[in-house]
Amino acid sequence: MVVKLYGQVTAACPQRVLLCLLEKDIEFEIVHIDLDTLEQKKPEHLLRQPFGQVPAIEDGNFKLFESRAIARYYATKHSDQGTNLLGKSLEHRAIVDQWTDVEVGYFNVLVHPLVMNLVIKPRLGEECDAVLVEELKVKLGVVLDIYDNQLASNRFLAGDEFTMADLTHMPAMGYLMRTDINRMVKDRVNMNRWWEEVTARPAWKKLMKMAGFLT
Amino acid sequence: MVLKVYGPHFASPKRALVTLIEKGVAFETVPVDLMKGEHKQPAYLALQPFGTVPAVVDGDYKIFESRAVMRYVAEKYRSQGPDLLGKTVEERGQVEQWLDVEATTYNPPLLNLTLHIMFASVMGFPSDEKLIKESEEKLSAVLDVYEAHLSKSKYLAGDFVSLADLAHLPFTDYLVGPIGKAYMIKDRKHVSAWWNDISSRPAWKETLEKYSFPA
């Protein structure tokens, strides 16, 4: 049975799951939920995801939402297949979890409103909050310095292998890198090196093609 | 060498503390004086580069992010105390889902209420009434989803208490106490029953007894 992913292939959170499935060679089918027409808020989708968000998955009788939980589930269930995303030991896994949680609390909390203001609002013809953007950039600079320092002595966020910790950052980072703010990453030697390496991975390139960001 | 938890008097570290107590794991605590800026000093930043609490040291091993610590402890001590991760990969998936909901959806508005109602004057910034109102509305909408879910499920991830339930304890304790919005919990029949259940667990009572902020 093939995993059904409900979401939009261009949206960051569904991309997080898709990237995991691609890294793990797990077959899937995308059921398009149209965010532009707010399909995610309609009763049919609310049965799958009661907070009205994407993604949600159905795998036979098993259902799950929250993109990071879905990625962790498949990374655990198919730990022997494709890329090992969860580290080699309990201690290593906990460091993977640590940096995956950092993405939620320190990175996404800044990048999400930045992308909303720089990319989404203009697309919808809404006004961008320029004052907020400047505040967020300052905070993001502090956070990226910490990441850059971590990557100065680690090839990837959780050590010398690519894991869920790196993967989970990639979709939102992809959006950030398509704005003028990409300077903030490019100007930091270790972050730049890391970004070039993780985006050279075949699974990422496949995902970007599926989303229409790469031809 | 005994596991050490830094910053026990604050809310986020209590996620780690309650898990350790539930699992019967020996530990020590190390106070961190946030008022004196101890968390911004090099000695602390070496343990937690973002300068927040908790940080955990277990022999040579260092880990931060409270929910990552919860997972580490629950996995390492799987065979003792209650199984807080579920019995199957699918049950664990549900635990991860609700743990992520707490991090991405429940805690952010609650954190705004905590900072602006409890700590604004102490930390020296103006309390934002508009943000307080918006945050209460957001949290209320989230609690409506919890109410519907808990009418069909005894605990968040199923019929067993898990990390997902415990993760809600510290800040919800603030909500029903010093934040002064107990009605948000008590006015919802199933959320209220769930809250009464998890907050009366001996491990949580011990956490509050030993590590509440000194008056």
Short mmCIF file of C-alpha atoms in Angstrom, two decimals:
data_model
loop_
_atom_site.label_atom_id
_atom_site.label_comp_id
_atom_site.label_asym_id
_atom_site.label_seq_id
_atom_site.Cartn_x
_atom_site.Cartn_y
_atom_site.Cartn_z
CA MET A 1 0.00 0.00 0.00
CA VAL A 2 1.30 3.42 -0.98
CA VAL A 3 1.52 6.31 1.50
CA LYS A 4 -1.00 9.05 0.67
CA LEU A 5 0.26 12.55 1.42
CA TYR A 6 -2.35 15.29 1.57
CA GLY A 7 -0.80 18.66 0.80
CA GLN A 8 0.62 21.01 -1.80
CA VAL A 9 3.99 20.08 -3.29
CA THR A 10 5.22 23.68 -3.21
CA ALA A 11 4.50 24.16 0.51
CA ALA A 12 7.34 23.79 3.03
CA CYS A 13 5.72 21.41 5.52
CA PRO A 14 4.56 18.82 2.96
CA GLN A 15 8.03 19.12 1.39
CA ARG A 16 9.57 18.06 4.70
CA VAL A 17 7.68 14.76 4.51
CA LEU A 18 8.31 14.31 0.78
CA LEU A 19 12.04 14.82 1.28
CA CYS A 20 12.07 12.12 3.98
CA LEU A 21 10.13 9.69 1.77
CA LEU A 22 12.49 10.37 -1.15
CA GLU A 23 15.60 9.90 1.02
CA LYS A 24 14.16 6.61 2.29
CA ASP A 25 12.95 5.33 -1.15
CA ILE A 26 9.38 5.04 0.16
CA GLU A 27 6.63 5.12 -2.44
CA PHE A 28 3.99 7.78 -2.08
CA GLU A 29 1.06 9.46 -3.78
CA ILE A 30 0.33 13.18 -3.38
CA VAL A 31 -3.30 14.21 -2.99
CA HIS A 32 -3.31 17.92 -3.79
CA ILE A 33 -4.88 20.18 -1.15
CA ASP A 34 -5.18 23.63 -2.64
CA LEU A 35 -3.92 26.22 -0.17
CA ASP A 36 -4.83 29.18 -2.40
CA THR A 37 -8.52 28.29 -2.09
CA LEU A 38 -8.17 27.38 1.61
CA GLU A 39 -9.06 23.75 0.97
CA GLN A 40 -7.16 22.88 4.17
CA LYS A 41 -9.85 24.65 6.23
CA LYS A 42 -12.74 22.72 4.68
CA PRO A 43 -14.60 20.00 6.63
CA GLU A 44 -13.22 17.10 4.56
CA HIS A 45 -9.61 18.02 5.34
CA LEU A 46 -10.34 18.94 8.97
CA LEU A 47 -11.20 15.26 9.50
CA ARG A 48 -7.59 14.45 8.61
CA GLN A 49 -5.94 17.43 10.28
CA PRO A 50 -8.15 19.13 12.89
CA PHE A 51 -5.98 22.28 13.01
CA GLY A 52 -6.62 22.90 9.30
CA GLN A 53 -3.04 22.56 8.09
CA VAL A 54 -1.00 20.46 5.69
CA PRO A 55 0.39 17.84 5.52
CA ALA A 56 -1.50 14.79 6.74
CA ILE A 57 -0.79 11.20 5.74
CA GLU A 58 -2.87 8.05 5.37
CA ASP A 59 -1.05 4.73 5.23
CA GLY A 60 -3.66 1.99 5.12
CA ASN A 61 -5.59 2.53 8.36
CA PHE A 62 -2.83 4.58 9.95
CA LYS A 63 -3.18 8.35 9.96
CA LEU A 64 -0.78 11.02 11.14
CA PHE A 65 -0.19 14.77 10.93
CA GLU A 66 2.63 17.20 11.93
CA SER A 67 5.34 16.96 9.26
CA ARG A 68 8.23 16.32 11.69
CA ALA A 69 6.29 13.55 13.47
CA ILE A 70 5.50 11.96 10.10
CA ALA A 71 9.16 12.15 9.05
CA ARG A 72 10.30 10.65 12.37
CA TYR A 73 7.71 7.86 12.00
CA TYR A 74 8.93 6.80 8.56
CA ALA A 75 12.58 7.25 9.51
CA THR A 76 11.98 4.87 12.44
CA LYS A 77 9.71 2.39 10.65
CA HIS A 78 12.08 2.03 7.69
CA SER A 79 15.36 2.57 9.52
CA ASP A 80 17.02 -0.14 7.41
CA GLN A 81 16.02 1.34 4.07
CA GLY A 82 17.52 4.31 2.23
CA THR A 83 19.34 7.04 4.17
CA ASN A 84 19.61 6.56 7.94
CA LEU A 85 18.12 9.80 9.24
CA LEU A 86 18.14 9.12 12.98
CA GLY A 87 21.76 8.57 13.97
CA LYS A 88 23.69 5.47 14.97
CA SER A 89 23.00 5.31 18.70
CA LEU A 90 20.56 6.53 21.32
CA GLU A 91 22.88 9.43 22.19
CA HIS A 92 23.31 10.37 18.54
CA ARG A 93 19.55 10.19 17.94
CA ALA A 94 18.98 12.56 20.85
CA ILE A 95 21.34 15.11 19.25
CA VAL A 96 19.41 14.68 15.98
CA ASP A 97 16.20 15.34 17.96
CA GLN A 98 17.85 18.33 19.64
CA TRP A 99 18.65 20.11 16.36
CA THR A 100 15.29 19.07 14.87
CA ASP A 101 13.60 20.75 17.85
CA VAL A 102 15.88 23.81 17.46
CA GLU A 103 14.44 24.20 13.96
CA VAL A 104 10.95 24.60 15.46
CA GLY A 105 11.77 26.97 18.29
CA TYR A 106 14.57 29.15 16.91
CA PHE A 107 14.66 28.89 13.11
CA ASN A 108 11.12 28.42 11.84
CA VAL A 109 9.71 30.91 14.33
CA LEU A 110 11.73 33.59 12.45
CA VAL A 111 11.83 32.21 8.90
CA HIS A 112 8.08 31.55 8.67
CA PRO A 113 7.05 35.20 9.22
CA LEU A 114 9.96 36.34 7.01
CA VAL A 115 8.79 34.17 4.12
CA MET A 116 5.16 35.21 4.75
CA ASN A 117 6.14 38.87 4.42
CA LEU A 118 8.71 38.61 1.64
CA VAL A 119 7.13 35.96 -0.57
CA ILE A 120 3.51 35.12 0.28
CA LYS A 121 2.03 38.55 1.02
CA PRO A 122 3.32 40.14 -2.22
CA ARG A 123 1.90 37.20 -4.13
CA LEU A 124 -1.51 37.80 -2.52
CA GLY A 125 -1.26 41.55 -3.09
CA GLU A 126 -0.96 42.27 0.64
CA GLU A 127 1.35 44.75 2.29
CA CYS A 128 4.63 43.49 3.71
CA ASP A 129 5.45 44.54 7.31
CA ALA A 130 8.85 46.14 6.68
CA VAL A 131 9.48 46.98 10.34
CA LEU A 132 8.85 43.37 11.37
CA VAL A 133 11.12 42.10 8.58
CA GLU A 134 14.03 44.21 9.87
CA GLU A 135 13.48 42.98 13.44
CA LEU A 136 13.34 39.38 12.29
CA LYS A 137 16.53 39.75 10.25
CA VAL A 138 18.45 40.93 13.30
CA LYS A 139 17.21 37.96 15.35
CA LEU A 140 17.90 35.57 12.47
CA GLY A 141 21.48 36.86 12.26
CA VAL A 142 22.09 35.87 15.88
CA VAL A 143 20.62 32.40 15.31
CA LEU A 144 22.56 31.82 12.08
CA ASP A 145 25.81 32.71 13.89
CA ILE A 146 25.10 29.85 16.30
CA TYR A 147 24.39 27.47 13.43
CA ASP A 148 27.54 28.64 11.62
CA ASN A 149 29.57 27.96 14.75
CA GLN A 150 28.08 24.45 15.06
CA LEU A 151 28.90 23.76 11.40
CA ALA A 152 32.48 25.01 11.84
CA SER A 153 33.28 21.82 13.74
CA ASN A 154 30.57 19.52 12.36
CA ARG A 155 30.02 18.56 8.76
CA PHE A 156 26.26 18.38 9.36
CA LEU A 157 24.14 19.77 12.21
CA ALA A 158 24.17 16.61 14.34
CA GLY A 159 27.63 15.33 13.42
CA ASP A 160 29.40 13.85 10.42
CA GLU A 161 26.34 12.41 8.70
CA PHE A 162 23.26 13.87 7.04
CA THR A 163 20.25 13.34 9.33
CA MET A 164 16.70 14.45 10.02
CA ALA A 165 18.20 17.53 11.71
CA ASP A 166 19.51 18.82 8.36
CA LEU A 167 16.51 17.58 6.36
CA THR A 168 13.97 19.36 8.53
CA HIS A 169 15.56 22.77 7.83
CA MET A 170 15.73 22.40 4.09
CA PRO A 171 12.21 23.30 2.83
CA ALA A 172 11.97 26.64 4.68
CA MET A 173 15.63 27.37 3.95
CA GLY A 174 14.88 26.77 0.27
CA TYR A 175 12.28 29.55 0.42
CA LEU A 176 14.66 31.86 2.28
CA MET A 177 17.40 31.27 -0.29
CA ARG A 178 15.06 32.42 -3.07
CA THR A 179 14.84 35.89 -1.44
CA ASP A 180 17.40 38.70 -0.97
CA ILE A 181 18.02 37.33 2.51
CA ASN A 182 20.04 34.50 0.97
CA ARG A 183 23.02 36.80 1.63
CA MET A 184 22.69 35.97 5.33
CA VAL A 185 23.51 32.34 4.56
CA LYS A 186 26.00 32.93 1.74
CA ASP A 187 28.04 35.33 3.89
CA ARG A 188 28.54 32.69 6.57
CA VAL A 189 31.28 30.32 5.42
CA ASN A 190 30.17 27.16 7.19
CA MET A 191 26.43 27.63 6.57
CA ASN A 192 27.15 28.21 2.90
CA ARG A 193 29.29 25.07 2.69
CA TRP A 194 26.56 23.06 4.43
CA TRP A 195 23.77 24.42 2.21
CA GLU A 196 25.69 23.62 -0.98
CA GLU A 197 26.32 20.07 0.23
CA VAL A 198 22.78 19.26 1.38
CA THR A 199 21.18 20.70 -1.75
CA ALA A 200 23.43 18.59 -3.97
CA ARG A 201 21.68 15.47 -2.66
CA PRO A 202 19.60 13.63 -5.31
CA ALA A 203 16.48 13.52 -3.12
CA TRP A 204 16.48 17.33 -2.82
CA LYS A 205 16.94 17.79 -6.55
CA LYS A 206 14.06 15.40 -7.22
CA LEU A 207 11.86 17.31 -4.78
CA MET A 208 12.71 20.68 -6.34
CA LYS A 209 11.84 19.30 -9.78
CA MET A 210 8.50 17.98 -8.46
CA ALA A 211 7.76 21.40 -6.97
CA GLY A 212 8.66 23.17 -10.21
CA PHE A 213 11.61 25.07 -8.71
CA LEU A 214 14.13 23.25 -10.90
CA THR A 215 13.74 22.23 -14.51
CA MET B 1 28.19 10.37 37.55
CA VAL B 2 24.63 11.56 37.93
CA LEU B 3 22.65 13.32 35.19
CA LYS B 4 22.40 17.09 35.79
CA VAL B 5 19.55 19.39 34.72
CA TYR B 6 20.30 23.11 34.56
CA GLY B 7 17.63 25.71 35.36
CA PRO B 8 15.06 23.60 37.28
CA HIS B 9 12.99 26.52 38.57
CA PHE B 10 11.79 27.51 35.11
CA ALA B 11 9.02 25.99 33.03
CA SER B 12 10.77 24.31 30.07
CA PRO B 13 13.23 22.34 32.27
CA LYS B 14 10.25 20.90 34.12
CA ARG B 15 9.38 18.86 31.01
CA ALA B 16 12.68 17.06 31.54
CA LEU B 17 12.31 16.87 35.32
CA VAL B 18 8.84 15.32 35.30
CA THR B 19 10.02 12.71 32.78
CA LEU B 20 13.03 11.78 34.92
CA ILE B 21 10.82 11.45 38.01
CA GLU B 22 8.19 9.38 36.13
CA LYS B 23 10.96 7.00 35.04
CA GLY B 24 12.59 6.85 38.49
CA VAL B 25 15.94 8.13 37.20
CA ALA B 26 18.39 9.71 39.67
CA PHE B 27 19.43 13.25 38.83
CA GLU B 28 20.79 16.50 40.24
CA THR B 29 19.80 20.05 39.41
CA VAL B 30 21.94 23.15 38.93
CA PRO B 31 20.22 26.51 39.37
CA VAL B 32 20.75 29.13 36.66
CA ASP B 33 20.22 32.74 37.66
CA LEU B 34 18.43 34.27 34.67
CA MET B 35 17.95 37.59 36.48
CA LYS B 36 21.73 37.95 36.79
CA GLY B 37 22.21 36.95 33.15
CA GLU B 38 23.98 33.73 34.00
CA HIS B 39 22.50 32.12 30.87
CA LYS B 40 24.42 34.56 28.65
CA GLN B 41 27.79 33.81 30.25
CA PRO B 42 30.35 31.72 28.31
CA ALA B 43 30.24 28.86 30.84
CA TYR B 44 26.52 28.35 30.23
CA LEU B 45 26.65 29.04 26.48
CA ALA B 46 29.11 26.15 26.21
CA LEU B 47 26.25 23.90 27.35
CA GLN B 48 23.40 25.63 25.49
CA PRO B 49 24.53 27.96 22.68
CA PHE B 50 21.15 29.72 22.41
CA GLY B 51 21.38 30.77 26.08
CA THR B 52 18.08 29.24 27.19
CA VAL B 53 17.12 26.58 29.74
CA PRO B 54 17.29 23.64 30.15
CA ALA B 55 20.67 22.16 29.43
CA VAL B 56 21.42 18.58 30.49
CA VAL B 57 24.79 16.96 31.17
CA ASP B 58 25.00 13.17 31.53
CA GLY B 59 28.65 12.30 32.17
CA ASP B 60 30.50 13.41 29.01
CA TYR B 61 27.28 13.76 27.10
CA LYS B 62 25.51 17.09 26.64
CA ILE B 63 22.01 17.64 25.31
CA PHE B 64 19.55 20.56 25.23
CA GLU B 65 15.93 21.19 24.05
CA SER B 66 13.48 19.94 26.70
CA ARG B 67 11.48 17.65 24.40
CA ALA B 68 14.68 16.07 22.99
CA VAL B 69 15.71 15.38 26.60
CA MET B 70 12.27 13.83 27.28
CA ARG B 71 12.66 11.49 24.31
CA TYR B 72 16.22 10.57 25.34
CA VAL B 73 15.21 9.71 28.90
CA ALA B 74 12.06 7.85 27.83
CA GLU B 75 14.04 5.73 25.34
CA LYS B 76 17.12 5.14 27.52
CA TYR B 77 14.99 4.01 30.47
CA ARG B 78 12.31 2.28 28.41
CA SER B 79 12.22 -0.75 30.66
CA GLN B 80 11.50 1.11 33.90
CA GLY B 81 8.48 3.18 34.92
CA PRO B 82 5.54 3.87 32.57
CA ASP B 83 6.21 3.50 28.84
CA LEU B 84 5.84 7.10 27.73
CA LEU B 85 6.51 6.38 24.04
CA GLY B 86 3.73 3.86 23.32
CA LYS B 87 4.21 0.16 22.59
CA THR B 88 4.39 0.17 18.78
CA VAL B 89 5.96 2.33 16.07
CA GLU B 90 2.45 3.58 15.24
CA GLU B 91 1.71 4.50 18.86
CA ARG B 92 5.03 6.32 19.01
CA GLY B 93 3.98 8.16 15.84
CA GLN B 94 0.90 9.44 17.68
CA VAL B 95 3.05 10.49 20.64
CA GLU B 96 5.37 12.42 18.28
CA GLN B 97 2.37 14.02 16.57
CA TRP B 98 0.95 15.49 19.78
CA LEU B 99 4.41 16.39 21.11
CA ASP B 100 4.88 18.40 17.93
CA VAL B 101 1.40 19.96 18.25
CA GLU B 102 2.44 21.15 21.72
CA ALA B 103 5.64 22.68 20.32
CA THR B 104 4.28 24.23 17.11
CA THR B 105 0.68 25.13 17.96
CA TYR B 106 -0.15 25.02 21.70
CA ASN B 107 2.95 26.51 23.30
CA PRO B 108 3.59 29.59 21.10
CA PRO B 109 0.43 31.53 22.09
CA LEU B 110 0.77 30.26 25.68
CA LEU B 111 4.37 31.46 25.77
CA ASN B 112 3.18 34.94 24.69
CA LEU B 113 0.69 34.96 27.57
CA THR B 114 3.41 33.79 29.97
CA LEU B 115 5.90 36.47 28.94
CA HIS B 116 3.45 39.37 28.71
CA ILE B 117 1.36 38.62 31.78
CA MET B 118 3.85 37.03 34.17
CA PHE B 119 7.24 38.40 33.21
CA ALA B 120 6.89 41.71 31.31
CA SER B 121 7.46 43.96 34.33
CA VAL B 122 10.23 41.75 35.72
CA MET B 123 12.02 41.61 32.36
CA GLY B 124 11.48 45.31 31.66
CA PHE B 125 9.39 45.43 28.51
CA PRO B 126 5.88 46.84 28.00
CA SER B 127 3.08 44.30 28.18
CA ASP B 128 1.39 44.10 24.76
CA GLU B 129 -2.38 44.01 25.35
CA LYS B 130 -3.16 43.37 21.68
CA LEU B 131 -0.81 40.39 21.60
CA ILE B 132 -2.33 39.05 24.82
CA LYS B 133 -5.83 39.20 23.32
CA GLU B 134 -4.75 37.59 20.03
CA SER B 135 -2.80 34.88 21.87
CA GLU B 136 -5.77 34.03 24.07
CA GLU B 137 -7.96 33.73 20.97
CA LYS B 138 -5.43 31.50 19.22
CA LEU B 139 -5.00 29.29 22.30
CA SER B 140 -8.77 29.09 22.69
CA ALA B 141 -9.15 27.81 19.11
CA VAL B 142 -6.44 25.21 19.79
CA LEU B 143 -8.15 24.13 23.02
CA ASP B 144 -11.40 23.63 21.08
CA VAL B 145 -9.58 21.08 18.92
CA TYR B 146 -8.17 19.43 22.06
CA GLU B 147 -11.68 19.29 23.57
CA ALA B 148 -13.04 17.43 20.53
CA HIS B 149 -10.06 15.08 20.48
CA LEU B 150 -10.10 14.34 24.22
CA SER B 151 -13.82 13.52 24.04
CA LYS B 152 -12.75 10.45 22.05
CA SER B 153 -9.34 9.73 23.57
CA LYS B 154 -8.41 9.50 27.25
CA TYR B 155 -4.93 10.93 26.68
CA LEU B 156 -3.53 12.76 23.69
CA ALA B 157 -1.84 9.82 21.96
CA GLY B 158 -4.40 7.18 22.97
CA ASP B 159 -5.41 5.34 26.12
CA PHE B 160 -1.95 5.66 27.69
CA VAL B 161 -0.21 8.68 29.22
CA SER B 162 2.79 9.73 27.14
CA LEU B 163 5.47 12.38 26.65
CA ALA B 164 2.86 14.35 24.70
CA ASP B 165 0.67 14.84 27.80
CA LEU B 166 3.62 15.55 30.13
CA ALA B 167 5.03 18.20 27.77
CA HIS B 168 1.93 20.33 28.41
CA LEU B 169 2.32 20.38 32.21
CA PRO B 170 4.72 23.27 32.98
CA PHE B 171 3.18 26.09 30.95
CA THR B 172 -0.43 24.96 31.48
CA ASP B 173 0.35 25.10 35.20
CA TYR B 174 1.16 28.78 34.63
CA LEU B 175 -2.08 29.24 32.63
CA VAL B 176 -4.33 27.96 35.42
CA GLY B 177 -2.26 29.70 38.11
CA PRO B 178 -0.35 32.97 37.83
CA ILE B 179 -1.60 33.82 34.29
CA GLY B 180 -5.11 33.80 35.77
CA LYS B 181 -6.92 32.02 32.90
CA ALA B 182 -7.94 28.74 34.53
CA TYR B 183 -11.36 29.11 32.87
CA MET B 184 -9.76 28.25 29.52
CA ILE B 185 -9.17 24.74 30.88
CA LYS B 186 -12.04 24.39 33.35
CA ASP B 187 -14.76 25.53 30.91
CA ARG B 188 -13.92 22.62 28.60
CA LYS B 189 -15.26 19.37 30.07
CA HIS B 190 -12.82 16.89 28.51
CA VAL B 191 -9.76 19.17 28.59
CA SER B 192 -10.54 19.80 32.26
CA ALA B 193 -10.78 16.09 33.06
CA TRP B 194 -7.52 15.43 31.20
CA TRP B 195 -5.80 18.31 33.02
CA ASN B 196 -7.00 17.10 36.44
CA ASP B 197 -5.70 13.63 35.61
CA ILE B 198 -2.22 14.53 34.41
CA SER B 199 -1.60 17.32 36.91
CA SER B 200 -2.42 15.07 39.85
CA ARG B 201 0.21 12.48 38.90
CA PRO B 202 2.69 12.01 41.77
CA ALA B 203 5.67 12.80 39.50
CA TRP B 204 4.21 16.22 38.64
CA LYS B 205 3.33 16.99 42.24
CA GLU B 206 6.91 16.14 43.23
CA THR B 207 8.27 18.37 40.43
CA LEU B 208 6.25 21.33 41.69
CA GLU B 209 7.02 20.66 45.32
CA LYS B 210 10.77 20.56 44.81
CA TYR B 211 11.36 22.98 41.92
CA SER B 212 8.74 25.71 42.03
CA PHE B 213 10.16 29.19 41.69
CA PRO B 214 11.22 30.36 45.17
CA ALA B 215 8.67 32.86 46.46
#
